[in-house]
């Protein structure tokens, strides 16, 4: 028989997998707390990579409302956000304020348009990037201070080491879908004192701790344990009612809850709360109570003082929910406290439902700067609100105010409850519009919709179908049970199913409950959803597909939501149609590009050549990068170039320039004349594109070379002793700029054992750093000995693979061409 799980203190001992998850969560929580303890910040975010390495998922957060980060709960690892850039590049990204963020990462500023500084540090160990640790602080000229950055990097390194240890043990360290909200330590000690006691009522004996004695005005060391001594400390007027409550609790075996006044050591009464119960285990004699006494006078006095104010005072937690409101708030807002506490004010009060008011709250919390605004309470009462934030929430003040000079008339009809008008939804829509503008393939379109629309609407299922030969073909889906959608693959557009009928009718179909869908399509197999939206995707007047959204609970689609979803379907349709056209162009361009690149490199005595080409992994994946190696008599001409842009035109221009360079070179022209003639050809062709090029004419028998550059990144030379040198030799302008451009020729001597690296800027360029830093990283990758790299065994082929592995990001935007030449 297989043994069951071992039990420890009555609980099943966790399995190794469960324990690993607990260890991982403990690492995340500990890291977030350590950051807040020394980074002079008010917010921390922690992202981990997803299992497929395509996304970064928010796993832990502190000091920032989770609702505010809705658009950024899951982001693309290849995207243009600072989190993704830090993850890809393995370096710290620092943003000083909102202006700096808008300039460098406009999509991030679009979702969080508030004035704060931030720093993003990769969680990296042993060349493996597990995620990114981010910190939010007050905006300043230099952004997050250097000391705080060092502290952040130290925490990230410790976290990475812990995750690496879990991964080495065979445990998953990727996120499991939940985001841990780490609660911040209160700014001050609790104002409520609690004393514990055990009271044998029949024997008149009380066993109590020191706090109990102090609350009752007794010296702990002098307390004799007698119930009469305790009774003497209760205000005489409260004693009869208290004794009656004790008898009732004992006879009925119910909880004793009493408010009474006790006397301090000077004989002055003050209120306390006393809670007790009869022990369930019946240990000891009948008539026994165990419980606690609470000294709430500090909190009670503070609340009473606030209640006496004529100004309205309220507090909001970090998520924007009201946690306290005094009596004046009730009068000014004309709403009961019971209806306010626990809710967002912009959801309870229709006249505060305009997103501008929620935006004020978010701005105060994220910038940690006080803010104020006016609001009109219908019909004609103007109120002035002031918000005072810290990392634990916001204290608010509201008073009556004079109407502003340009006061507008109140809206005729307030926003309907439940309408999709919140700021979170607005930012999701802006992010979707931005993401769709960059989506190139159909899967990228789907990913943009899944990342933005599902979180905004709270949907659980998404499927996008495309029309191919008047039949539906699934582009991609999320949230559906395995195999559920197989039966709908390839169905005709006119089929009797809602996903097809929404296309044939060109009208959206909404079902707010299972009963509605079952009544309309009784033979349709249903899953576990409770509401659906079927949206036709119409572009340029013809159907391109359908979009299906599923929700796990019944849902009322308001008129605003229906109109908004219908409009969004138009955006999705345009993006999907554009993706179809791109796919056709992509197939043509990739075939053209592959045909134009060299199929093999020449064999030259004393020289070993290796070349690599990698297309970009975003967009069309088509570029104008090329390389070539041309034998002319006793010389070898090494060429590398880059036509700007990513399109069929760029690939076609690349082919023309490569042919021209090869023709001019084999014709015996020197390097400077080859570039000059190629420049003139490009101007004559007038494709509207520029190009860079680097040409090296090598004479292997003499170990000499001539180098000419046209706006291209400089070659890198590795000397026989392993040192690297950037050959920043003088060059001319880009090809296609000016017909009179000159391209100086620079002599170069190669020693046996040298290696020359020609490359395009896609290898060394990153949006988070200057290109010079990328060139330095290339030099470091080429340098040996060090890091266990062999000095002799590693030939150009092995070296090319290693350089691309170390520098070529799997989410690169640009193409990469690399040409390595080892001179023996």
Coordinates of N, CA, C and O in Angstrom, one line a residue, residues 193 209-220 263-265 270 295 297:
X193 N -4.1 48.7 22.8 CA -3.5 47.7 23.7 C -4.4 46.6 23.9 O -5.6 46.8 24.1
X209 N -2.3 38.6 31.9 CA -0.9 39.0 31.5 C -0.6 40.5 32.0 O -1.5 41.2 32.5
X210 N 0.6 41.0 31.6 CA 0.9 42.4 32.1 C 0.1 43.4 31.5 O -0.3 44.4 32.1
X211 N -0.3 43.3 30.2 CA -1.1 44.3 29.5 C -2.4 44.4 30.2 O -3.0 45.5 30.3
X212 N -3.0 43.3 30.5 CA -4.3 43.3 31.2 C -4.2 44.1 32.5 O -5.1 45.0 32.8
X213 N -3.2 43.8 33.3 CA -3.0 44.5 34.5 C -2.8 46.0 34.3 O -3.4 46.9 35.0
X214 N -2.0 46.4 33.3 CA -1.8 47.8 33.1 C -3.1 48.5 32.6 O -3.3 49.7 33.0
X215 N -3.9 47.8 31.8 CA -5.1 48.4 31.3 C -6.1 48.7 32.5 O -6.8 49.7 32.6
X216 N -6.1 47.8 33.5 CA -7.0 47.9 34.7 C -6.3 48.7 35.8 O -6.8 48.8 36.9
X217 N -5.2 49.4 35.5 CA -4.5 50.2 36.5 C -3.9 49.4 37.6 O -3.8 49.9 38.8
X218 N -3.5 48.2 37.4 CA -2.9 47.3 38.4 C -1.4 47.2 38.1 O -1.0 47.0 37.0
X219 N -0.6 47.2 39.2 CA 0.8 46.9 39.0 C 0.9 45.4 38.8 O 0.5 44.6 39.6
X220 N 1.5 44.9 37.6 CA 1.6 43.5 37.3 C 2.2 42.6 38.5 O 1.7 41.5 38.7
X263 N -10.9 52.2 35.7 CA -10.3 53.3 36.3 C -8.7 53.2 36.1 O -8.2 52.1 36.3
X264 N -8.1 54.3 35.8 CA -6.7 54.3 35.7 C -6.1 54.4 37.1 O -6.9 54.5 38.1
X265 N -4.8 54.5 37.2 CA -4.2 54.6 38.6 C -4.5 55.8 39.3 O -4.4 55.9 40.5
X270 N -12.0 55.4 31.9 CA -11.8 55.4 30.4 C -12.4 54.2 29.8 O -12.5 53.1 30.5
X295 N -7.9 48.2 25.0 CA -7.8 49.6 25.4 C -7.8 50.4 24.1 O -6.8 50.5 23.4
X297 N -8.7 53.7 23.8 CA -9.0 55.1 24.1 C -8.2 56.0 23.1 O -8.8 57.1 22.8

